[in-house]
Short mmCIF file of C-alpha atoms in Angstrom, two decimals:
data_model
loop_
_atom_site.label_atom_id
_atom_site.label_comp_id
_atom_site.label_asym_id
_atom_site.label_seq_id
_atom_site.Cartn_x
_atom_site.Cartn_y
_atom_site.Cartn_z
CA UNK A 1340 96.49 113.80 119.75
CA UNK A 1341 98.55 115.20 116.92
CA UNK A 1342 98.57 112.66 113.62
CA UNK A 1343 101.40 114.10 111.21
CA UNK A 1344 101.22 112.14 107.58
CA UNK A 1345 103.99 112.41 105.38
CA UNK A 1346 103.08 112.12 101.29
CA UNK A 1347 105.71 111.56 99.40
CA UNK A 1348 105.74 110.68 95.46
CA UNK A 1349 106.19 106.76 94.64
CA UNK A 1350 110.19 105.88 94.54
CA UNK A 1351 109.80 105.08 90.51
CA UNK A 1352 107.84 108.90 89.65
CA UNK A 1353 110.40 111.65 88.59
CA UNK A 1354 110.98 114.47 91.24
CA UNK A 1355 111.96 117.45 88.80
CA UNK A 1356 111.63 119.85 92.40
CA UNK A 1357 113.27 117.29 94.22
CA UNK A 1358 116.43 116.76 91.47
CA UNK A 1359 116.69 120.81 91.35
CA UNK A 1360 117.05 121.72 95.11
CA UNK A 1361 119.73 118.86 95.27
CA UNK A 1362 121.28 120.92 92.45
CA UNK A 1363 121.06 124.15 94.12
CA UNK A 1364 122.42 122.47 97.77
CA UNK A 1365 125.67 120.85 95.71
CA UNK A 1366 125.70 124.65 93.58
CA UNK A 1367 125.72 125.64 97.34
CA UNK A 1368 128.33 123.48 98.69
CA UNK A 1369 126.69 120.67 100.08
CA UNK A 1370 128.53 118.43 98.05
CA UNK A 1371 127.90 115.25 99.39
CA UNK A 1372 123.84 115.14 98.68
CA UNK A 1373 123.68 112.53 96.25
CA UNK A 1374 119.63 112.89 96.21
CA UNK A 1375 116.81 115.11 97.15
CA UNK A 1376 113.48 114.03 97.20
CA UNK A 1377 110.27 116.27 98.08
CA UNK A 1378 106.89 115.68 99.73
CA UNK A 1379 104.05 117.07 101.84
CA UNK A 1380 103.55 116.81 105.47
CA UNK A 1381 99.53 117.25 107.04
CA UNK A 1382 99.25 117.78 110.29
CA UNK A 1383 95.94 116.58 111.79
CA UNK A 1384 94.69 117.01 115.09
CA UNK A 1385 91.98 114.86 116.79
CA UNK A 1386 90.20 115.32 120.06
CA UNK A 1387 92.00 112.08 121.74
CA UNK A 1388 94.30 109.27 120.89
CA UNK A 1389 92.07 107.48 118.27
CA UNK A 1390 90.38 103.76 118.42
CA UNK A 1391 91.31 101.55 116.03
CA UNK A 1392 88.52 102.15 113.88
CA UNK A 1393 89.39 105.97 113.89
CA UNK A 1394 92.86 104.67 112.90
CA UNK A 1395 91.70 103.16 109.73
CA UNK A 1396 89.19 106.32 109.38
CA UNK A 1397 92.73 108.00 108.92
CA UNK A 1398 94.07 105.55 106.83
CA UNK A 1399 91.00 105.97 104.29
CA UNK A 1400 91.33 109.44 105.01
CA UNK A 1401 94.98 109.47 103.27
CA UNK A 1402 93.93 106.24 100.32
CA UNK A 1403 90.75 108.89 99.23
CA UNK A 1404 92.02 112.26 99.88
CA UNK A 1405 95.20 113.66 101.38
CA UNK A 1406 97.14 111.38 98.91
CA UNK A 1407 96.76 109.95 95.38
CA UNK A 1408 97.20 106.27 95.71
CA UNK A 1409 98.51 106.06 91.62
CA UNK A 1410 101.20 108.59 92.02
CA UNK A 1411 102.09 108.95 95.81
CA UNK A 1412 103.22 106.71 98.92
CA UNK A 1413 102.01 107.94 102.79
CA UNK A 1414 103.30 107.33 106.63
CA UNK A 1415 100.62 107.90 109.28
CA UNK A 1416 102.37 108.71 112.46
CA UNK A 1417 100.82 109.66 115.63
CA UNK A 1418 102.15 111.97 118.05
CA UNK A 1419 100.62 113.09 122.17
CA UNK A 1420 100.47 116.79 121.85
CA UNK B 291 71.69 119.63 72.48
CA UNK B 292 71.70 121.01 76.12
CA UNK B 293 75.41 121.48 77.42
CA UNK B 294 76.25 122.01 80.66
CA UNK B 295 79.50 123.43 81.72
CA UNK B 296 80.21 123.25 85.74
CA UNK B 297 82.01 125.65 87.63
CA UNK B 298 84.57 125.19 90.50
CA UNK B 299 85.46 127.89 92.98
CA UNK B 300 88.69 129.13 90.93
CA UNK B 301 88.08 127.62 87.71
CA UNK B 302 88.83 130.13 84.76
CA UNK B 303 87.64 128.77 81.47
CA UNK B 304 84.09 128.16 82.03
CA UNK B 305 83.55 131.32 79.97
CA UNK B 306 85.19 130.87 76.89
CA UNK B 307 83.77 127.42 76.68
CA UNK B 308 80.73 129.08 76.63
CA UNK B 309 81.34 131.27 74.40
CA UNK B 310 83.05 129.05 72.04
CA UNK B 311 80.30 125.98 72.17
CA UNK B 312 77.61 128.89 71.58
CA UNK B 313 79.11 130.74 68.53
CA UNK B 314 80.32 127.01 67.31
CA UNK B 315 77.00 125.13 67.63
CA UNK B 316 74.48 127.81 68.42
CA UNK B 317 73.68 125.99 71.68
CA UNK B 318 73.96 128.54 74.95
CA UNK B 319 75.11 126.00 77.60
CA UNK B 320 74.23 126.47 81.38
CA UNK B 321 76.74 127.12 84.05
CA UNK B 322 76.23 124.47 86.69
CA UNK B 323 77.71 125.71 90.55
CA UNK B 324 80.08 122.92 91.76
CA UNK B 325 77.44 122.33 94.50
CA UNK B 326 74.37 121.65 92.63
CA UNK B 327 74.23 117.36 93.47
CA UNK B 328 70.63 117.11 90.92
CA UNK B 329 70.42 118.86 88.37
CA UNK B 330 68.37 118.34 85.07
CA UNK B 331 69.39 115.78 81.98
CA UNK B 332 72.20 117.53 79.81
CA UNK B 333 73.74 115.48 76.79
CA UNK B 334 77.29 117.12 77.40
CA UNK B 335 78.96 118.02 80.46
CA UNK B 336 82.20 120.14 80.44
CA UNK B 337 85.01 120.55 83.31
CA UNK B 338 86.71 123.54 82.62
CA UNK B 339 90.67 124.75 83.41
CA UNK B 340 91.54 127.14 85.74
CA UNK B 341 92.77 126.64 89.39
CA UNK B 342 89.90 124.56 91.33
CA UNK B 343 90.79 125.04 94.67
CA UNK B 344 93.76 126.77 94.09
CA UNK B 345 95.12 123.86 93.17
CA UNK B 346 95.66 122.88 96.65
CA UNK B 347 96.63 119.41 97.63
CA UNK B 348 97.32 118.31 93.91
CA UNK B 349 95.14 119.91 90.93
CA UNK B 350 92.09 118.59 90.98
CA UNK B 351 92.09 117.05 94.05
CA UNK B 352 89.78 119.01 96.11
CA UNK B 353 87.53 119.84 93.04
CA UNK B 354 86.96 116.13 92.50
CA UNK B 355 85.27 115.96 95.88
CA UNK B 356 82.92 118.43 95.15
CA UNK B 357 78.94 117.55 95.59
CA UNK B 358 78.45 117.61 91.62
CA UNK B 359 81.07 114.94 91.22
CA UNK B 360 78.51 111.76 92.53
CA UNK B 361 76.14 112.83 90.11
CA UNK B 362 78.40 113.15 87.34
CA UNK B 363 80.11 109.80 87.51
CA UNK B 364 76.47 108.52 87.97
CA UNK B 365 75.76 110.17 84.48
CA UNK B 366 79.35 109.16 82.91
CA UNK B 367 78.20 105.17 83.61
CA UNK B 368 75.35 106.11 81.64
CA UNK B 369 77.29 107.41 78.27
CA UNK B 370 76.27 111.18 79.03
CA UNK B 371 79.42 112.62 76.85
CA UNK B 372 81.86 114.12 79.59
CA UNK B 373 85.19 116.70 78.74
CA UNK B 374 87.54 117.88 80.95
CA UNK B 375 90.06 120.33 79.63
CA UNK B 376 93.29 121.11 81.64
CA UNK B 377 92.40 121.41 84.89
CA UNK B 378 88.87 119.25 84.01
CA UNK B 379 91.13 117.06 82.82
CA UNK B 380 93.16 116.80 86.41
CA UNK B 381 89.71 116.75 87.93
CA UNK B 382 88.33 113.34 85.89
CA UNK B 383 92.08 111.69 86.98
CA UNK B 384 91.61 112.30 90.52
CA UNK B 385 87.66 111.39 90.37
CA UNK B 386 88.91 107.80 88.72
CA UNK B 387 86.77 108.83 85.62
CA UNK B 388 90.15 108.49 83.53
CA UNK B 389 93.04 106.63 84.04
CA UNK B 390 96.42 108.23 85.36
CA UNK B 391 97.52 111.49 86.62
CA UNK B 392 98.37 114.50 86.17
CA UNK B 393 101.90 115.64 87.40
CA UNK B 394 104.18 118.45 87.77
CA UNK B 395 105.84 118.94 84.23
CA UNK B 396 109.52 118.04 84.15
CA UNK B 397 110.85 121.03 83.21
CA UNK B 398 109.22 122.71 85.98
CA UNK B 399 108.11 125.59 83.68
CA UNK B 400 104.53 126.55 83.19
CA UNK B 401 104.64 126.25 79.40
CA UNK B 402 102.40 128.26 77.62
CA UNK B 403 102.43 128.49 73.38
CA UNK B 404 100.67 126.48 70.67
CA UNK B 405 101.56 122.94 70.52
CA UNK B 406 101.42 120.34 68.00
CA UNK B 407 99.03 117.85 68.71
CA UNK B 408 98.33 114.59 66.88
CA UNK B 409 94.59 113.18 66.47
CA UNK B 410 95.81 109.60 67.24
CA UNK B 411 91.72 108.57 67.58
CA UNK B 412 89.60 109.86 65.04
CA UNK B 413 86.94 107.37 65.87
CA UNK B 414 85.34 109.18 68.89
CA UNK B 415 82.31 111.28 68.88
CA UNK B 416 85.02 114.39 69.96
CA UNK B 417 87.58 113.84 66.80
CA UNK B 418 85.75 112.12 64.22
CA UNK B 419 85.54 116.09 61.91
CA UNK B 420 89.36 115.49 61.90
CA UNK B 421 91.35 113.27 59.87
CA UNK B 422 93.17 110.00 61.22
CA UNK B 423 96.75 111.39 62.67
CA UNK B 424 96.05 114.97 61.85
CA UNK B 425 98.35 117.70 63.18
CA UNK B 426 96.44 120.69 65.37
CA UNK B 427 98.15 123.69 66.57
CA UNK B 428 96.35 123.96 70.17
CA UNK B 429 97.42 126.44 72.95
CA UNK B 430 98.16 125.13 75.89
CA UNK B 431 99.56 126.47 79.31
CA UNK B 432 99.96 124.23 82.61
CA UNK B 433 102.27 123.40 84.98
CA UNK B 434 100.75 120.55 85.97
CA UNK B 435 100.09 118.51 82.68
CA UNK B 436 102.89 115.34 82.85
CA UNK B 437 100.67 112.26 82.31
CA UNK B 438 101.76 109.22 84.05
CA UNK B 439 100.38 105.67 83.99
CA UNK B 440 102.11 102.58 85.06
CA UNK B 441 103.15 100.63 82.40
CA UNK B 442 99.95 98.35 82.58
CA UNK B 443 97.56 101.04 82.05
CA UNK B 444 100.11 102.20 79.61
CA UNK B 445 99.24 99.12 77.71
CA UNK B 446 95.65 98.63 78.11
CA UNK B 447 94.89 102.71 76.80
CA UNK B 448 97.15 101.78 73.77
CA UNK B 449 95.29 98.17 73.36
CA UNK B 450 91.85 99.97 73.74
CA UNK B 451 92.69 103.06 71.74
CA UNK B 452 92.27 105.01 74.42
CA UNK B 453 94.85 107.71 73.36
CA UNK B 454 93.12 110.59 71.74
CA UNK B 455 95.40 113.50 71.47
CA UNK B 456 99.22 113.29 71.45
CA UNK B 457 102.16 116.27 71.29
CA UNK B 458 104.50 115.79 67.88
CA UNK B 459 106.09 117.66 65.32
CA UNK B 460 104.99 119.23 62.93
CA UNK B 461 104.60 115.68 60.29
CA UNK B 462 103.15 113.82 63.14
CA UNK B 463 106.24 112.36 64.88
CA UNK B 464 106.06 111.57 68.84
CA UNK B 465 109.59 113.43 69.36
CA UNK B 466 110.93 114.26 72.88
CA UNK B 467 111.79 118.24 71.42
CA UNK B 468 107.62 118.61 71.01
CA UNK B 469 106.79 117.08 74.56
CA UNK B 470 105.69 120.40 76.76
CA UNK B 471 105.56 118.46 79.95
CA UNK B 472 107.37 114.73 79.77
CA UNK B 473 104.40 112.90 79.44
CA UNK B 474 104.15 109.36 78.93
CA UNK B 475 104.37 108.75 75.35
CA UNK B 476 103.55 112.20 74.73
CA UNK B 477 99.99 111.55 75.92
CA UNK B 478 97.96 115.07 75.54
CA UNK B 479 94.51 113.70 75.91
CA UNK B 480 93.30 110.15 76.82
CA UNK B 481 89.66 109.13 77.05
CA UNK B 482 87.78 106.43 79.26
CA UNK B 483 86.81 102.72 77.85
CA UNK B 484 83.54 103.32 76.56
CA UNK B 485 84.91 106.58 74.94
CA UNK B 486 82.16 108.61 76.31
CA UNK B 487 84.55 110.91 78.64
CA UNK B 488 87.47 113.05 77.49
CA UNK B 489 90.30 114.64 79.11
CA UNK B 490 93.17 116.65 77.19
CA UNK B 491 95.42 119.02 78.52
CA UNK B 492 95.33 121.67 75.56
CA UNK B 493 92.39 124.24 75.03
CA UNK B 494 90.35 123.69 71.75
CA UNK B 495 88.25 126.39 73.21
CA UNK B 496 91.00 129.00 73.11
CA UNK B 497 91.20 128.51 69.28
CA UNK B 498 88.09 128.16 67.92
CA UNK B 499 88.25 131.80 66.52
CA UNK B 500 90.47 133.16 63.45
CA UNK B 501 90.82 136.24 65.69
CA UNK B 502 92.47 134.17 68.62
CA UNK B 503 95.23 132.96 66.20
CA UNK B 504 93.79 129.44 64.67
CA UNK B 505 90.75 127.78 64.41
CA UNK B 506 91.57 124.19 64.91
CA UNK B 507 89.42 124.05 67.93
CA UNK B 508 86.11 124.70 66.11
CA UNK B 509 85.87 120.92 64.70
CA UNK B 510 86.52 119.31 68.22
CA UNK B 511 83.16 120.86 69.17
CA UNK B 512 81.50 120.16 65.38
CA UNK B 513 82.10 116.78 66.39
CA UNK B 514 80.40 116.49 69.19
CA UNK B 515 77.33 118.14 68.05
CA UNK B 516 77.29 116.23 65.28
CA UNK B 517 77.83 112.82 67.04
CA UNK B 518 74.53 114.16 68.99
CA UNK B 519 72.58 115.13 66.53
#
């Protein structure tokens, strides 16, 4: 089972790389992006689709590592390979 | 005073720390291998800058998992004087030893000169050679040095006087023109409640010889020894 977690920074943090690629697409042509906003996606595979104890494993897995909980927001979404 | 300065796979400044604490203070400190979880009683740990990790996931991130980190926020509860410097200083934010985070600065330029920084705090064992609000020209060079807090955190390190270090010009005014990075209130360097751990983004060890360019550096590590001894 494939678990793909999408980190993103919190709606009210700044996104310099985020405002400057929407910059570039409009400098581009894409005129009608109004906003661009950056993250990360992880990829994690596990062995088989996981209890729900192993589903808040990976939910503690994103709070204490894969994201910071001050500065970024996450989506856990889980995926049969 | 026996000073211990740890080393992360990547980090880059563990060197000159020693070599600037040394010629400073006389002390030699001991390099301590991210992995080491005992190790023996030291009265000042230091977290270098550099690139722990490569920097990957977020700076600091990775480092602040290491083995050495239980120990050392087992020694921070008990007053042991901690500094993180640049990357150190990402390290402590993602270990919750300080407040806030570090973040991409807004320019998205690596900046790299001297900047002006204020001594907001003079009353801590790391500042008190220097006088209240005194101007220091400090290098510093990061890409990753925006400090944000939310605005409650904002208010209790203001409130506690947690604020140590602060960019301005060259009279000691927070101006936008002197912040490298966009930090929150031009935050350079922030320490914990009981004031016994440090973080700052700029590098008092890279001018703490005449010969590097300035020597504002040197009393930032007077201070310390002197606080111990």
């Amino acid at each position: 089972m494939k678990v793909k977690i999408e980190v993103m920074l919190r709606d009210e943090i700044l996104d310099p790389q985020g405002n400057t690629i929407k910059k570039s697409l409009n400098n581009l042509g894409f005129k009608r992006v109004t906003s661009v906003r950056q993250g990360k996606l992880i990829e994690i595979n596990l062995k088989s689709k996981p209890s729900i104890q192993e589903r808040q494993t990976i939910k503690k897995m994103c709070e204490d590592v894969l994201a910071n909980s001050l500065t970024e927001k996450y989506k856990i979404k889980f995926f049969k390979k | 005073m026996k000073v211990a300065v740890v080393v992360f796979p990547g980090s880059n400044c563990d060197r000159d720390i020693f070599s600037a604490i040394k010629k400073i203070t006389g002390t030699k400190p001991s390099y301590l291998w991210h992995k080491e979880k005992n190790f023996s009683k030291f009265d000042l740990i230091v977290l270098p800058g550099g690139y722990s990790y490569g920097d990957y996931l977020r700076c600091g991130a990775m480092a602040s998992h290491s083995p050495i980190m239980n120990e050392i926020k087992k020694r921070s509860k008990k007053g042991i004087p901690i500094i993180g410097i640049c990357n150190g200083f990402q390290i402590l934010t993602e270990s919750k030893l300080l407040l806030g985070s570090l973040l991409q600065n807004i320019n998205l330029k690596f900046v790299c000169n001297k900047a002006k920084i204020k001594v907001t705090n003079n009353r801590t064992i790391f500042t008190n050679k220097y006088k209240n609000n005194e101007v220091l020209k400090i290098p510093i060079a990061h890409m990753e040095g925006r400090f944000y807090c939310d605005k409650y955190t904002l208010k209790k390190l203001i409130d506690n006087e947690q604020i140590i270090f602060q960019y301005c010009d060259i009279k000691g005014n927070l101006k936008d023109a002197n912040n490298p990075n966009g930090s929150i209130l031009n935050i350079a360097g922030i320490s914990n409640l009981s004031g016994n751990v440090l973080g700052m983004m700029p590098h008092p060890e890279r001018c703490s010889e005449k010969i590097l360019g300035g020597n504002s550096g040197i009393r930032f590590f007077e201070s310390i020894f002197e606080s111990f001894n």
